[in-house]
mmCIF file of C-alpha atoms in Angstrom:
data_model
loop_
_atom_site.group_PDB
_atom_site.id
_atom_site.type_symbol
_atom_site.label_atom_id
_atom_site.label_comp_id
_atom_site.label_asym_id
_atom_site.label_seq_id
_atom_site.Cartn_x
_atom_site.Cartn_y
_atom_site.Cartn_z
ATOM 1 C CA UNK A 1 0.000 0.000 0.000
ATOM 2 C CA UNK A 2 2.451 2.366 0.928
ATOM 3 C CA UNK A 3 4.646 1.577 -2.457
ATOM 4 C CA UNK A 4 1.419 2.152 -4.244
ATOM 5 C CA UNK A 5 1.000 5.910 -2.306
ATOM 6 C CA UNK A 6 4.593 6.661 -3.216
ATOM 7 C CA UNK A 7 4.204 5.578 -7.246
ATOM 8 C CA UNK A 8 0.677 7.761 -7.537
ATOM 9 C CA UNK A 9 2.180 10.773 -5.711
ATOM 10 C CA UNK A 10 5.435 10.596 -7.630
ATOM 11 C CA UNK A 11 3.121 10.462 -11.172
ATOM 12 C CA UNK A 12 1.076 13.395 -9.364
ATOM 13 C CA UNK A 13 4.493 15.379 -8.881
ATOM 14 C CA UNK A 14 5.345 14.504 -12.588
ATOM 15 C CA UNK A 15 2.784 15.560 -14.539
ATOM 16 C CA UNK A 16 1.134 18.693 -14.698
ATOM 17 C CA UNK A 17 -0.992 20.660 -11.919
ATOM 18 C CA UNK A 18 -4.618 20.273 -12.345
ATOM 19 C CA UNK A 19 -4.084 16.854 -14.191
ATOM 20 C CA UNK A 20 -1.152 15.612 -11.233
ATOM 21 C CA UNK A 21 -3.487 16.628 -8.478
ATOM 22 C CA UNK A 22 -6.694 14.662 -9.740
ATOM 23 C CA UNK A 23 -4.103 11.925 -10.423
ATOM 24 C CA UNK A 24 -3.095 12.050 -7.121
ATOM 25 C CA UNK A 25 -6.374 12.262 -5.350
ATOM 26 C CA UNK A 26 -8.270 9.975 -7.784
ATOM 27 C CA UNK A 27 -5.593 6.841 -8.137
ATOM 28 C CA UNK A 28 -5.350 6.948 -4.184
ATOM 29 C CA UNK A 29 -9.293 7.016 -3.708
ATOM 30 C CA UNK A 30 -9.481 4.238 -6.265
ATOM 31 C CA UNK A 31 -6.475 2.045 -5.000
ATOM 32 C CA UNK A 32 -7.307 2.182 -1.315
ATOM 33 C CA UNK A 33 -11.237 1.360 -2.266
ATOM 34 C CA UNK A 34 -10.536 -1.548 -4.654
ATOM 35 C CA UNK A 35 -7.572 -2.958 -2.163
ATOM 36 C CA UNK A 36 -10.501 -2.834 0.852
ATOM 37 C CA UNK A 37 -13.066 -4.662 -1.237
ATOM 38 C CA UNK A 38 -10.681 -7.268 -2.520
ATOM 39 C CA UNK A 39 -10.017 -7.701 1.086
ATOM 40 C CA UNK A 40 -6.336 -7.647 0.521
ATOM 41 C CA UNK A 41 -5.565 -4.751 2.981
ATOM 42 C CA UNK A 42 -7.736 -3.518 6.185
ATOM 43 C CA UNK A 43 -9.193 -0.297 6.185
ATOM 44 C CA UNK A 44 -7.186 0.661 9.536
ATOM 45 C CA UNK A 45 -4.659 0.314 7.523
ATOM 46 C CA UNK A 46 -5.251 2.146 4.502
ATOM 47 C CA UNK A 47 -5.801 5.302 7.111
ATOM 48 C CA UNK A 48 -2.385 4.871 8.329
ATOM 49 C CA UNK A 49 -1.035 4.643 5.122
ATOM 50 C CA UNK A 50 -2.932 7.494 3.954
ATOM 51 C CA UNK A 51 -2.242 9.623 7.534
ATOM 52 C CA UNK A 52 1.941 8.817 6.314
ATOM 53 C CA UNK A 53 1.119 10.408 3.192
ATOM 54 C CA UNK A 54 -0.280 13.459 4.119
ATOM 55 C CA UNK A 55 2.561 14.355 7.131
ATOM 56 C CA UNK A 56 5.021 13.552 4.152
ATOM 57 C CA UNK A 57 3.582 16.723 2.580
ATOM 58 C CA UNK A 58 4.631 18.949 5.025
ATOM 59 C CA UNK A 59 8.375 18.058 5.367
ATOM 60 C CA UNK A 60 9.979 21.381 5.040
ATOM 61 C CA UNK A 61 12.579 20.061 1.768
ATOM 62 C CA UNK A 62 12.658 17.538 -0.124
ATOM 63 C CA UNK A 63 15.902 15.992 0.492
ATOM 64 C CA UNK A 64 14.160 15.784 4.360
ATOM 65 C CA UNK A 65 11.937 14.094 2.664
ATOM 66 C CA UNK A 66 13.316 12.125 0.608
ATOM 67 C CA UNK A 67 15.365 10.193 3.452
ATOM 68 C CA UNK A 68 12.157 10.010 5.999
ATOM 69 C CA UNK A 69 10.568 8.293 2.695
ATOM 70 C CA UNK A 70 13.115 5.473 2.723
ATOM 71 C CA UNK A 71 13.122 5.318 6.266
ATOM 72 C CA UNK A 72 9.574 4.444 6.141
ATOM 73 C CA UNK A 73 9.765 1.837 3.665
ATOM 74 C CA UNK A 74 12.893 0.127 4.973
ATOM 75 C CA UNK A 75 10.625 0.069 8.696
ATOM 76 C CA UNK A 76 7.640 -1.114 6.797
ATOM 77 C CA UNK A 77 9.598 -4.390 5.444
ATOM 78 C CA UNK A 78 11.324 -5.220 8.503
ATOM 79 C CA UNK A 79 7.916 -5.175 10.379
ATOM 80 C CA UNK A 80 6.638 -7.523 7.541
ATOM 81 C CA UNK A 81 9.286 -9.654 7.984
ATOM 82 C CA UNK A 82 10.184 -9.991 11.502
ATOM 83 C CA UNK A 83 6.646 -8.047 13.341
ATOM 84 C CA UNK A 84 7.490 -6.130 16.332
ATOM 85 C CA UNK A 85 11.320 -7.287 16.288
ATOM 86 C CA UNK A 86 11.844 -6.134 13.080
ATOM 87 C CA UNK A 87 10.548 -2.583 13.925
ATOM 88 C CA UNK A 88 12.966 -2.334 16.795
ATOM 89 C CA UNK A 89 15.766 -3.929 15.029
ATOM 90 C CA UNK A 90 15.246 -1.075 12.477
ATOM 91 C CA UNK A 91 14.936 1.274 15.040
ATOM 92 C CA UNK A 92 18.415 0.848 16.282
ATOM 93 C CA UNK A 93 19.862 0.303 13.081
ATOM 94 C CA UNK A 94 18.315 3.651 12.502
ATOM 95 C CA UNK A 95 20.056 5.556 15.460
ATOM 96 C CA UNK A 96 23.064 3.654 15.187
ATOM 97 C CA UNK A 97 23.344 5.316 11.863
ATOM 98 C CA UNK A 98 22.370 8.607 13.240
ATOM 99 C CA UNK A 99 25.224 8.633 15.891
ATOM 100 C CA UNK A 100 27.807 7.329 13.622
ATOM 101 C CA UNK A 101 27.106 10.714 11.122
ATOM 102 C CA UNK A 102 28.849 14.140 12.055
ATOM 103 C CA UNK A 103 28.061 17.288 10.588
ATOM 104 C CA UNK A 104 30.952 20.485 10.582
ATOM 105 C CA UNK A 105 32.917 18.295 12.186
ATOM 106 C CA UNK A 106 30.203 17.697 15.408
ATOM 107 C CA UNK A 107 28.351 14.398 15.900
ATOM 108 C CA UNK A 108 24.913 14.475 14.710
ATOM 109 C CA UNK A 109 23.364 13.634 17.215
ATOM 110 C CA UNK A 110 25.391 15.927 19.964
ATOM 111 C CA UNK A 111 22.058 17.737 21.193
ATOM 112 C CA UNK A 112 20.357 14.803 22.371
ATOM 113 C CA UNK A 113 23.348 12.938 23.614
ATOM 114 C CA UNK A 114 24.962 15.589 25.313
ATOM 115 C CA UNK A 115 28.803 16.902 24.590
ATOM 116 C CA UNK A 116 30.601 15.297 27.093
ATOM 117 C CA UNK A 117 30.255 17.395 30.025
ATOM 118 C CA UNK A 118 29.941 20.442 28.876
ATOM 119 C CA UNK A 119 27.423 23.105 31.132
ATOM 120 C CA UNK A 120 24.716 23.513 28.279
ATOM 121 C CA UNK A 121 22.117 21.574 30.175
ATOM 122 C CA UNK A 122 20.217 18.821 28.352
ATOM 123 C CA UNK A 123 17.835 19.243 25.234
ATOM 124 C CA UNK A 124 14.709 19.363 27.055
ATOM 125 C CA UNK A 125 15.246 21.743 30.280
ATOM 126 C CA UNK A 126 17.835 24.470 28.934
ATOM 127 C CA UNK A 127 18.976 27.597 30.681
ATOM 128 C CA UNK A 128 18.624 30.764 28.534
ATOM 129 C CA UNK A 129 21.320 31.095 26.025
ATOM 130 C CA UNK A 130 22.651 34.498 27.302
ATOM 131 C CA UNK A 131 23.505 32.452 31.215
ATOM 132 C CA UNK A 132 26.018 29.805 29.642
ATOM 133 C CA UNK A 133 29.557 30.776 30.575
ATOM 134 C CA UNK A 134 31.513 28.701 28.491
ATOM 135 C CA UNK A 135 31.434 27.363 25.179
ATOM 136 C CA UNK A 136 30.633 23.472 24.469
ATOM 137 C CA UNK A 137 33.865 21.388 25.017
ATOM 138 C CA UNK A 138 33.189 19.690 21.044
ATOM 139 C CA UNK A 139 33.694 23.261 19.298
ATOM 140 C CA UNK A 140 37.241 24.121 18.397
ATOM 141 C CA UNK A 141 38.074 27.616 19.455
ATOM 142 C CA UNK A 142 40.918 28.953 21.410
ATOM 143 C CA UNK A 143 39.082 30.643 24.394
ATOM 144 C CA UNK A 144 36.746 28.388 26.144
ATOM 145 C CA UNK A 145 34.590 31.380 27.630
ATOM 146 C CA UNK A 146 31.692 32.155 25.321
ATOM 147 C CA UNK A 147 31.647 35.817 23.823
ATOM 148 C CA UNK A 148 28.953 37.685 24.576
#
């Protein structure tokens, strides 16, 4: 279901506006309704499916989403393969990958995991900004005490 979602909004993105959009709408109407009926897929599920769609439409670039789109298929098959182990195999995998990136030199995932003892607080409950003293021990800079 969702590889059908992905083909008719990729064909909706393709061709042009008032002919993409019906395309769009239409095809997933018409896919969703015929895979219900043939009792092939659940209608719970054809919600969900339909739900990912829509929050897919508000990712903020499409490289963003782009990678959230794989992410979702490559969760979807190891939950059809292995059920809830597969989802939190994938999981890990997932943020295994995520803490093994680094961006400008920083790990990627530095804000949630903290910098190693710096005094920035965690990411949830943060002192204003303008109270840190000192800079995060994981930026390279010569003075330590954060300009203000």
């Amino acid at each position: 279901m969702l590889l059908a979602f992905e083909l008719l909004q990729e064909a909706g993105l393709r061709l042009p506006d008032p002919v993409g959009q019906t395309v769009s709408i239409i095809g997933a109407l018409i896919v969703g309704q015929s895979a219900v009926d043939a009792k092939v897929i659940s209608p719970i599920a054809v919600i969900v499916v339909a739900l990912a769609g829509i929050a897919g439409y508000t990712m903020p670039s499409q490289d963003l989403s782009t990678a959230i789109r794989l992410c979702r298929f490559g969760l979807a098959i190891a939950a059809a393969l292995a059920g809830m182990f597969g989802i939190v195999v994938g999981t890990a995998l997932l943020l295994w990958h995520l803490c093994s990136l680094e961006t400008f030199g920083l790990p990627y995932m530095t804000p949630l995991a903290g910098s190693g003892g710096g005094d920035s607080g965690g990411i949830f409950i943060r002192r204003a900004p303008w109270k840190d003293l000192y800079r995060d021990k994981l930026i390279n800079g010569g003075d330590i005490r954060r300009k203000k």
